[in-house]
Short mmCIF file of the N, C-alpha and C atoms (twelve columns), coordinates in Angstrom:
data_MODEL
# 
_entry.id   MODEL 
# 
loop_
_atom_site.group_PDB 
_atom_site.id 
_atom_site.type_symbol 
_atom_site.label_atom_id 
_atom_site.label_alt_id 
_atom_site.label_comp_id 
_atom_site.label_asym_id 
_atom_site.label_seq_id 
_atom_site.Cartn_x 
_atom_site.Cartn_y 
_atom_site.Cartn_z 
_atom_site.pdbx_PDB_model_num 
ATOM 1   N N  . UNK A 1  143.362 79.641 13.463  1 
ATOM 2   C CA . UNK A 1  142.806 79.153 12.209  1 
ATOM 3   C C  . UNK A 1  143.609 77.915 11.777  1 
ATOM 4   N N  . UNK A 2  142.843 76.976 11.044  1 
ATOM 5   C CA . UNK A 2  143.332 75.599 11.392  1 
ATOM 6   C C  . UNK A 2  144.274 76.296 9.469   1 
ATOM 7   N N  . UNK A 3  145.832 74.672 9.287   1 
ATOM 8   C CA . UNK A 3  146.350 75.289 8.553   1 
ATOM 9   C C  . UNK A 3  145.445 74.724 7.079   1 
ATOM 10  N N  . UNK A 4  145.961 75.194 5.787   1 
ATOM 11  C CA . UNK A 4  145.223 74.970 4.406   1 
ATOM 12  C C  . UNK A 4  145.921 73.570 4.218   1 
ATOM 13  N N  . UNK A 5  145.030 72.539 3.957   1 
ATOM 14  C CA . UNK A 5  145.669 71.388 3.231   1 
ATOM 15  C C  . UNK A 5  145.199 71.248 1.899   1 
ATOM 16  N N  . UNK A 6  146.553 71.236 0.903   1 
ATOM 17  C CA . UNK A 6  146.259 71.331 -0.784  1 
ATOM 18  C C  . UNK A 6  146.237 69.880 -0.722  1 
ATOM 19  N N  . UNK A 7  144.931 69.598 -1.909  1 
ATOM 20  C CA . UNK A 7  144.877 68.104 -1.962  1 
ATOM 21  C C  . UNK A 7  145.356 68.192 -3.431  1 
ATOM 22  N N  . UNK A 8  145.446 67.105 -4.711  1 
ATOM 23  C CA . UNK A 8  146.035 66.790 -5.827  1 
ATOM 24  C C  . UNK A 8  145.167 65.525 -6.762  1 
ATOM 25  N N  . UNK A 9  144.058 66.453 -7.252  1 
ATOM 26  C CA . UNK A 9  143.752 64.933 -7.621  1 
ATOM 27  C C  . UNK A 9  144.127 64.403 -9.099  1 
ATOM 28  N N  . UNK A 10 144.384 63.006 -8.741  1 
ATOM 29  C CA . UNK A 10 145.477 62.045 -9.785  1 
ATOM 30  C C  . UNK A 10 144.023 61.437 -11.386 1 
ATOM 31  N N  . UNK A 11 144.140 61.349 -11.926 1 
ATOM 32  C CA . UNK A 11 143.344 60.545 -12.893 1 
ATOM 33  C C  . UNK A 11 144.731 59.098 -13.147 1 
ATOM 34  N N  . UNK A 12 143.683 57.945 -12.973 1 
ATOM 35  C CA . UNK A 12 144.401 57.123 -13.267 1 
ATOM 36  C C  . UNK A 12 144.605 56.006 -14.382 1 
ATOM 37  N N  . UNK A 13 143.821 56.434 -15.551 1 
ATOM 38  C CA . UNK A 13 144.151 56.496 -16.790 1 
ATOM 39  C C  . UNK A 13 145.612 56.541 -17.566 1 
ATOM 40  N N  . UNK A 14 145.635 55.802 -18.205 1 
ATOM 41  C CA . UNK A 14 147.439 56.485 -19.248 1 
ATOM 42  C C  . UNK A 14 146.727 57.038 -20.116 1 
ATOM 43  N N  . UNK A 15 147.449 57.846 -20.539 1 
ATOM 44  C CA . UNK A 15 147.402 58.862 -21.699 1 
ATOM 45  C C  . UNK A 15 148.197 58.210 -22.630 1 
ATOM 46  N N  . UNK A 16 147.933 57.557 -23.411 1 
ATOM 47  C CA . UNK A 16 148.722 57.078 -24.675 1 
ATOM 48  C C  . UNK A 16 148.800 58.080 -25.649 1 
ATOM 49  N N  . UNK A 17 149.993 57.930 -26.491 1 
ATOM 50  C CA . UNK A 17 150.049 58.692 -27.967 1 
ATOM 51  C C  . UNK A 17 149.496 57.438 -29.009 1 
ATOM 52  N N  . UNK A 18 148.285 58.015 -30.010 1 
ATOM 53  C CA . UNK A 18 147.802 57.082 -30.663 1 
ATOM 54  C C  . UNK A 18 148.994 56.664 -31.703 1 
ATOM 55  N N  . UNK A 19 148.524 55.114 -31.884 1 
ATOM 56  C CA . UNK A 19 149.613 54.579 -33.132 1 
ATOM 57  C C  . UNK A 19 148.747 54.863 -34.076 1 
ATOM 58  N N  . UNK A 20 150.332 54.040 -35.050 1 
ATOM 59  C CA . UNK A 20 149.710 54.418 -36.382 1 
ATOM 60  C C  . UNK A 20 149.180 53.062 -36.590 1 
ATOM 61  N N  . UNK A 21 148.443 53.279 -37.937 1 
ATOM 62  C CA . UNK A 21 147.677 52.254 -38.519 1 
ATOM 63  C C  . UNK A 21 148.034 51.475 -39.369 1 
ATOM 64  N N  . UNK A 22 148.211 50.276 -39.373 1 
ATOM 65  C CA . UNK A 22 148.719 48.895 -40.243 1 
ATOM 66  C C  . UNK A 22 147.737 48.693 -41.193 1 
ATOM 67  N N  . UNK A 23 148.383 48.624 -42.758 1 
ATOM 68  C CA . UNK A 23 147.254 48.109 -43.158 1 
ATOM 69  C C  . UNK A 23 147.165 46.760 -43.489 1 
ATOM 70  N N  . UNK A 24 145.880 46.509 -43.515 1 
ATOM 71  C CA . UNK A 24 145.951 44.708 -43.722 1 
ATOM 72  C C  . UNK A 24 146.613 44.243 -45.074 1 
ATOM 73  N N  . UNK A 25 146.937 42.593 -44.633 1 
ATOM 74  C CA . UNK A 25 147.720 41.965 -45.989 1 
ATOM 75  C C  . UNK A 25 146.285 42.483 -47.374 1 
ATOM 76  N N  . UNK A 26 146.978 43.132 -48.454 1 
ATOM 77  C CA . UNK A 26 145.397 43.222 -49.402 1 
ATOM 78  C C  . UNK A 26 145.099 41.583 -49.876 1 
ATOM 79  N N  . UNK A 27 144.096 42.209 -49.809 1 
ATOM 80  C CA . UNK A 27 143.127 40.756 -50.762 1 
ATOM 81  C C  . UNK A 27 142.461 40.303 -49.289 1 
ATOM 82  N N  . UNK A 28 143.011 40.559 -48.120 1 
ATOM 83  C CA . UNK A 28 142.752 39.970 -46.943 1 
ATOM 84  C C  . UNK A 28 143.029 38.322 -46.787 1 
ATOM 85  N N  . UNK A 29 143.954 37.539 -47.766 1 
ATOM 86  C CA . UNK A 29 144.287 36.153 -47.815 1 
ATOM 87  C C  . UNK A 29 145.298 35.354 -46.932 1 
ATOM 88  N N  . UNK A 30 145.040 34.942 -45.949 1 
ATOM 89  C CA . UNK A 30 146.256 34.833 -45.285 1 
ATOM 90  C C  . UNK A 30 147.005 33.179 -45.833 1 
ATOM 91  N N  . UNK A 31 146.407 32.502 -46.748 1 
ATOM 92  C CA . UNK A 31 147.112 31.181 -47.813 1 
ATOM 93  C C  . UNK A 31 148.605 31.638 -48.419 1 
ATOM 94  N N  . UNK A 32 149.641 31.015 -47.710 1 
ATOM 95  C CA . UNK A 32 150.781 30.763 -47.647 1 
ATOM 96  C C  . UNK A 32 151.505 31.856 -46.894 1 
ATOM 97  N N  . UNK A 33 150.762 32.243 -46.702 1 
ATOM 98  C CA . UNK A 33 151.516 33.473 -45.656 1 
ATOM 99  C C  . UNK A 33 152.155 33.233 -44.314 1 
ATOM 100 N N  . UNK A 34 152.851 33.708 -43.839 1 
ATOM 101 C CA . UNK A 34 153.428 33.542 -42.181 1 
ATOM 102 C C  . UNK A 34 153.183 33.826 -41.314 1 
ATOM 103 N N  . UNK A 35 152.305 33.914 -40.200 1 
ATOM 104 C CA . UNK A 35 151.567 34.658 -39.632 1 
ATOM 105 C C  . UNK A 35 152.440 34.528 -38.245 1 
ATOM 106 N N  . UNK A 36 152.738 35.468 -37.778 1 
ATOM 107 C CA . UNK A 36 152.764 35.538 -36.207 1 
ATOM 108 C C  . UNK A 36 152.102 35.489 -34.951 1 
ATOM 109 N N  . UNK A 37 151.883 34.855 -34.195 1 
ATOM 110 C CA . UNK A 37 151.250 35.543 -32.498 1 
ATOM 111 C C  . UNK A 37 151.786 36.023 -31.819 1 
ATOM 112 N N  . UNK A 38 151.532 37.110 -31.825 1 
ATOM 113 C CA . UNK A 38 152.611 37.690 -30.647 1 
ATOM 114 C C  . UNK A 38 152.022 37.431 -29.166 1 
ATOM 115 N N  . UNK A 39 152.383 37.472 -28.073 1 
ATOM 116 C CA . UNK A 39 152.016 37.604 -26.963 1 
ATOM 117 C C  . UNK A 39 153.167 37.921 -26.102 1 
ATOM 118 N N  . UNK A 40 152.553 38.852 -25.062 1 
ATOM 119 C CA . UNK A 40 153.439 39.471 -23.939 1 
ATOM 120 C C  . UNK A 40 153.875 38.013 -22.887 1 
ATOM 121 N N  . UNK A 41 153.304 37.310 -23.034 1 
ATOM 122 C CA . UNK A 41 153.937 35.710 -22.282 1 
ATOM 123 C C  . UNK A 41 152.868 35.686 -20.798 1 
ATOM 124 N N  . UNK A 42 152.105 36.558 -20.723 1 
ATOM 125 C CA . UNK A 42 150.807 36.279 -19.282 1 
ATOM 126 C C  . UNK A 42 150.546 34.682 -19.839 1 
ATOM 127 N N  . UNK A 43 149.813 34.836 -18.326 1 
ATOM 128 C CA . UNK A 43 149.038 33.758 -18.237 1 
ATOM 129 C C  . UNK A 43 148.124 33.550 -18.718 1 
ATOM 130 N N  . UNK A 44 147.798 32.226 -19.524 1 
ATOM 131 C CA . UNK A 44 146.889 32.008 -20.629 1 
ATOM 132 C C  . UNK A 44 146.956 32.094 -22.211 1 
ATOM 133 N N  . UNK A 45 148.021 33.082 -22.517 1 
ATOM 134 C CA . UNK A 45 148.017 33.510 -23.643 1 
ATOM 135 C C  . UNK A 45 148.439 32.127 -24.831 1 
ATOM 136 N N  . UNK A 46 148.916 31.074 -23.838 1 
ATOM 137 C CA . UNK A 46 149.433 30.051 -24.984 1 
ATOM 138 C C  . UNK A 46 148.579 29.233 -24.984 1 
ATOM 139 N N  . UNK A 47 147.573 29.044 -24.139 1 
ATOM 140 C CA . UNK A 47 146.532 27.829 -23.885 1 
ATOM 141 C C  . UNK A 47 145.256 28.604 -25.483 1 
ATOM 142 N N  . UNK A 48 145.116 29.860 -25.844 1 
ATOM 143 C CA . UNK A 48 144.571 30.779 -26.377 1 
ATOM 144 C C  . UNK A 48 145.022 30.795 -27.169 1 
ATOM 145 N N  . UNK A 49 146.236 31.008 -27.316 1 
ATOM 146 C CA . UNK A 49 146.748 30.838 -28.840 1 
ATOM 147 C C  . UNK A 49 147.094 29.419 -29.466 1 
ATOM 148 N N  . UNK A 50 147.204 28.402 -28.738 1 
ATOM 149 C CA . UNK A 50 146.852 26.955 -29.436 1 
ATOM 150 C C  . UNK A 50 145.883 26.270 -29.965 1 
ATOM 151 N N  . UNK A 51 145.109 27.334 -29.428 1 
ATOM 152 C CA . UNK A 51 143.793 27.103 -30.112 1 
ATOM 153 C C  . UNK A 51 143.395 27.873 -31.104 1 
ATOM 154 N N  . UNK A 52 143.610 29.125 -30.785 1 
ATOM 155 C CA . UNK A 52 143.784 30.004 -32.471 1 
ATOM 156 C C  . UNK A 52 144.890 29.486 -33.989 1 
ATOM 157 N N  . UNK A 53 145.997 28.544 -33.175 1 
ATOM 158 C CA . UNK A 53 146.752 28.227 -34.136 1 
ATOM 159 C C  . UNK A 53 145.944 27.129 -35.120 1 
ATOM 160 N N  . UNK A 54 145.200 26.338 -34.199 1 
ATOM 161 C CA . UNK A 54 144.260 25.551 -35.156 1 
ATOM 162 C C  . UNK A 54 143.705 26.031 -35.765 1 
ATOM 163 N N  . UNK A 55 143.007 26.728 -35.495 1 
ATOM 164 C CA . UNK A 55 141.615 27.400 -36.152 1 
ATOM 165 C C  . UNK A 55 142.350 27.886 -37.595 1 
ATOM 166 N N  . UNK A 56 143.587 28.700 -37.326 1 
ATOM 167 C CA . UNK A 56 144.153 29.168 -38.487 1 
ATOM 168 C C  . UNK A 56 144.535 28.295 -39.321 1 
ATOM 169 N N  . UNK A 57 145.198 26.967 -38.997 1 
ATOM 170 C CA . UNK A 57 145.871 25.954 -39.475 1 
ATOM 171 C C  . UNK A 57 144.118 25.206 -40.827 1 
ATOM 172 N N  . UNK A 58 143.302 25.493 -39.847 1 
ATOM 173 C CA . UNK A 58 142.339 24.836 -40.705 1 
ATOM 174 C C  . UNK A 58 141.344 25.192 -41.410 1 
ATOM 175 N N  . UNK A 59 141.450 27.182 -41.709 1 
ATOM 176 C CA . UNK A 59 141.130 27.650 -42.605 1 
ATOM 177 C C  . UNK A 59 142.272 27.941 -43.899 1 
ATOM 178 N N  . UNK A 60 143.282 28.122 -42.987 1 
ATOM 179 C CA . UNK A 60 144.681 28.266 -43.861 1 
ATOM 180 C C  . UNK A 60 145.965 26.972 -44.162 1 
ATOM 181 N N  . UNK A 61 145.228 26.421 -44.137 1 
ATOM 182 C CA . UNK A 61 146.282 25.335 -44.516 1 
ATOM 183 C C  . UNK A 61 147.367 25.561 -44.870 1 
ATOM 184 N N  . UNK A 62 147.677 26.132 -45.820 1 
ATOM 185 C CA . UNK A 62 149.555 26.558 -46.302 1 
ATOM 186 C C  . UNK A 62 149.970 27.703 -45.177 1 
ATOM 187 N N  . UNK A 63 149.046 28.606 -44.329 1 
ATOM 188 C CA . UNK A 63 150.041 29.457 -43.753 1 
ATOM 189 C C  . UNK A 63 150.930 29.016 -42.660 1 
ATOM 190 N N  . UNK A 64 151.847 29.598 -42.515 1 
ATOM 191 C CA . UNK A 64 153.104 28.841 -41.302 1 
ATOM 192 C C  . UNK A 64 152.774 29.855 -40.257 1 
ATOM 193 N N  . UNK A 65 152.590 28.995 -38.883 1 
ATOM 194 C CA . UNK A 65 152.631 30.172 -37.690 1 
ATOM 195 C C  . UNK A 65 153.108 29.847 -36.796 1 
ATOM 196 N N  . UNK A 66 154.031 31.479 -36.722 1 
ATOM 197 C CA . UNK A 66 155.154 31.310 -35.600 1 
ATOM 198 C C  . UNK A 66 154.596 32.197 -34.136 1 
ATOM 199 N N  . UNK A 67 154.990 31.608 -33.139 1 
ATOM 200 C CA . UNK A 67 155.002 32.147 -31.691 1 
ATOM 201 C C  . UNK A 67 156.147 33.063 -31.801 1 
ATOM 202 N N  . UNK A 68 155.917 34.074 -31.169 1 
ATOM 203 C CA . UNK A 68 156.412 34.935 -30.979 1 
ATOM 204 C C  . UNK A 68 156.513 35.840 -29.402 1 
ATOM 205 N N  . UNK A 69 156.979 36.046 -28.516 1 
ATOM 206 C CA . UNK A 69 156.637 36.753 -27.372 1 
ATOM 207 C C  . UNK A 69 158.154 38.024 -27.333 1 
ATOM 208 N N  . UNK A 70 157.062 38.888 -26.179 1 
ATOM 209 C CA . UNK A 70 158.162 39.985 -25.957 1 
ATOM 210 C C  . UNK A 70 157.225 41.186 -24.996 1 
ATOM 211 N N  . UNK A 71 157.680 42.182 -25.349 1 
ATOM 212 C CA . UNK A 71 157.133 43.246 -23.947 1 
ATOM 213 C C  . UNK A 71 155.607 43.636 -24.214 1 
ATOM 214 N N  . UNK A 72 155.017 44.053 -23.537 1 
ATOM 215 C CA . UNK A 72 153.732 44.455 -23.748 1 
ATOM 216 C C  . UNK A 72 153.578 45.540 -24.681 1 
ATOM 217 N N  . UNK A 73 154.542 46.918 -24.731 1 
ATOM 218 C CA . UNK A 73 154.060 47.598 -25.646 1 
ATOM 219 C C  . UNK A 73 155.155 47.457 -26.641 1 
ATOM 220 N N  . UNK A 74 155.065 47.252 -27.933 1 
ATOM 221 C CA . UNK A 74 155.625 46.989 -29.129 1 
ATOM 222 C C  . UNK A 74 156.254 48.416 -29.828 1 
ATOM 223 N N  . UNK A 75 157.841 48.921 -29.839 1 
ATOM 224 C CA . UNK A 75 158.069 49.552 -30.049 1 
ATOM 225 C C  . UNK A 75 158.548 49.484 -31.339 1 
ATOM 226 N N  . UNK A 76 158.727 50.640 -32.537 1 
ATOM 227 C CA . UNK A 76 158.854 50.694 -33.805 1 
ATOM 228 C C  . UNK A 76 160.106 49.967 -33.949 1 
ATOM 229 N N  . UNK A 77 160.885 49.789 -33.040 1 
ATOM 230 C CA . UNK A 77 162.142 48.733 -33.424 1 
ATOM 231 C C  . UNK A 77 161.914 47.705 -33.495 1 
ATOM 232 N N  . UNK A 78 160.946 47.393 -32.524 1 
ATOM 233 C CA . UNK A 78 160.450 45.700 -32.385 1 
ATOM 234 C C  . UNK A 78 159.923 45.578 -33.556 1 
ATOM 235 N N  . UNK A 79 158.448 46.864 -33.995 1 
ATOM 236 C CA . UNK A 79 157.860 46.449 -35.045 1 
ATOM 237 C C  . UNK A 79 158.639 45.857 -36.614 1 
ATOM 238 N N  . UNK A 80 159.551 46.619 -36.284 1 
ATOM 239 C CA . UNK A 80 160.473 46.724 -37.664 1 
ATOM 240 C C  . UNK A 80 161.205 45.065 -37.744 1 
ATOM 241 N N  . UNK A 81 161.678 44.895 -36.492 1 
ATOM 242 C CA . UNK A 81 162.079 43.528 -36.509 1 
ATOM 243 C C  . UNK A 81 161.069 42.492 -36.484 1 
ATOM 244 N N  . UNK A 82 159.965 42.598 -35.880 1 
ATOM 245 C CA . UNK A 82 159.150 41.332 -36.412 1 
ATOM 246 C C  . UNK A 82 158.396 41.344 -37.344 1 
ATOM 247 N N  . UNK A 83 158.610 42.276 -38.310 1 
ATOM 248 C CA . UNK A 83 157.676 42.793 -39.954 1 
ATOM 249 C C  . UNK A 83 158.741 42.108 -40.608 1 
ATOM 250 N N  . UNK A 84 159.933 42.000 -40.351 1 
ATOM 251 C CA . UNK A 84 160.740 40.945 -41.003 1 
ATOM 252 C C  . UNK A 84 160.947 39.359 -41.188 1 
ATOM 253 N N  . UNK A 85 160.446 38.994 -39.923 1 
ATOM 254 C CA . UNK A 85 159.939 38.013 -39.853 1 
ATOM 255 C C  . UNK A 85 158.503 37.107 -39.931 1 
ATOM 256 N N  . UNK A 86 157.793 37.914 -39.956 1 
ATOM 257 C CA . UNK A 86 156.637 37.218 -40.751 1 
ATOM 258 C C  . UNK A 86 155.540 38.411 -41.753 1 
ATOM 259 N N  . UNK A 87 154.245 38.029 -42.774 1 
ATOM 260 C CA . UNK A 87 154.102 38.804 -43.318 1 
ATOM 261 C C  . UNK A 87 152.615 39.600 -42.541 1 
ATOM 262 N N  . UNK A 88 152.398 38.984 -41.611 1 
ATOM 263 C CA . UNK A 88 151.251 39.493 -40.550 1 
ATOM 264 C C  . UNK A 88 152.051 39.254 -38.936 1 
ATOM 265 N N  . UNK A 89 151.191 39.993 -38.193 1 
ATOM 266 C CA . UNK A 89 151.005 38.835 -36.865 1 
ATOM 267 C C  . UNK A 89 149.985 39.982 -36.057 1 
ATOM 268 N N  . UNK A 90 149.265 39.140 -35.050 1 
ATOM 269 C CA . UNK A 90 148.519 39.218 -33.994 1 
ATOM 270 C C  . UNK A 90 149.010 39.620 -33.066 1 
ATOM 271 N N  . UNK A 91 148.722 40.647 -32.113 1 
ATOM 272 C CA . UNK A 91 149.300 40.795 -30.769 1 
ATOM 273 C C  . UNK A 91 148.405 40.625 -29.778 1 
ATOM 274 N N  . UNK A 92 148.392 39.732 -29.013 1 
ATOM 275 C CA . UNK A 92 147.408 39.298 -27.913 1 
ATOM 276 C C  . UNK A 92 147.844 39.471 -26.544 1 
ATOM 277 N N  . UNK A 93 146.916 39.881 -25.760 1 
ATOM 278 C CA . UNK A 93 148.115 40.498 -23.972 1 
ATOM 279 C C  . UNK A 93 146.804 39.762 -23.523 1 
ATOM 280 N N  . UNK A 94 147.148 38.745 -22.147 1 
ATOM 281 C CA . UNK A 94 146.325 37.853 -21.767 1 
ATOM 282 C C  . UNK A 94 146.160 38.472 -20.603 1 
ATOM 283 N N  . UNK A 95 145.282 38.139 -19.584 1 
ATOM 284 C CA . UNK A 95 145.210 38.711 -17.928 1 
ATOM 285 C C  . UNK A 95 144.353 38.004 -17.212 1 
# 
């Protein structure tokens, strides 16, 4: 009798733990505010965000926006440190 081969099948999905939820600046105004972009630093993400910086620059005239990059998933330390530095920001992962 031929021998048993156990097979294992994988799902290749991540299982994330859901975050929590940010709430937006109220009033939804982003005029004089600081806005961040974040990006993980892929390819593209700055050609994409120079162009979003306009767009912002020319609905928002007074807001200041800073580039920002760092790891792909944003941990509550990071969050904590870049909530200090501006009063929003965007996180964009390019591919």
């Amino acid at each position: 009798m031929p021998e048993k081969v156990k097979l294992e099948l994988l799902n290749p999905r991540v299982r994330s733990r859901p975050c929590r939820l940010l709430r937006p600046i109220p009033g939804g105004d982003l005029a004089g505010k600081k806005i961040g972009l974040y990006s993980n630093s892929k390819h593209g993400m700055d050609n994409f965000y120079a162009v979003f910086e306009e767009l912002l620059k020319k609905k928002y005239p007074t807001a200041a926006v800073v580039q920002m990059k760092g790891a792909f998933e944003i941990t509550d330390k990071d969050a904590k440190s870049l909530a200090q530095q501006v009063d929003t920001w965007i996180n964009g992962v390019g591919d």
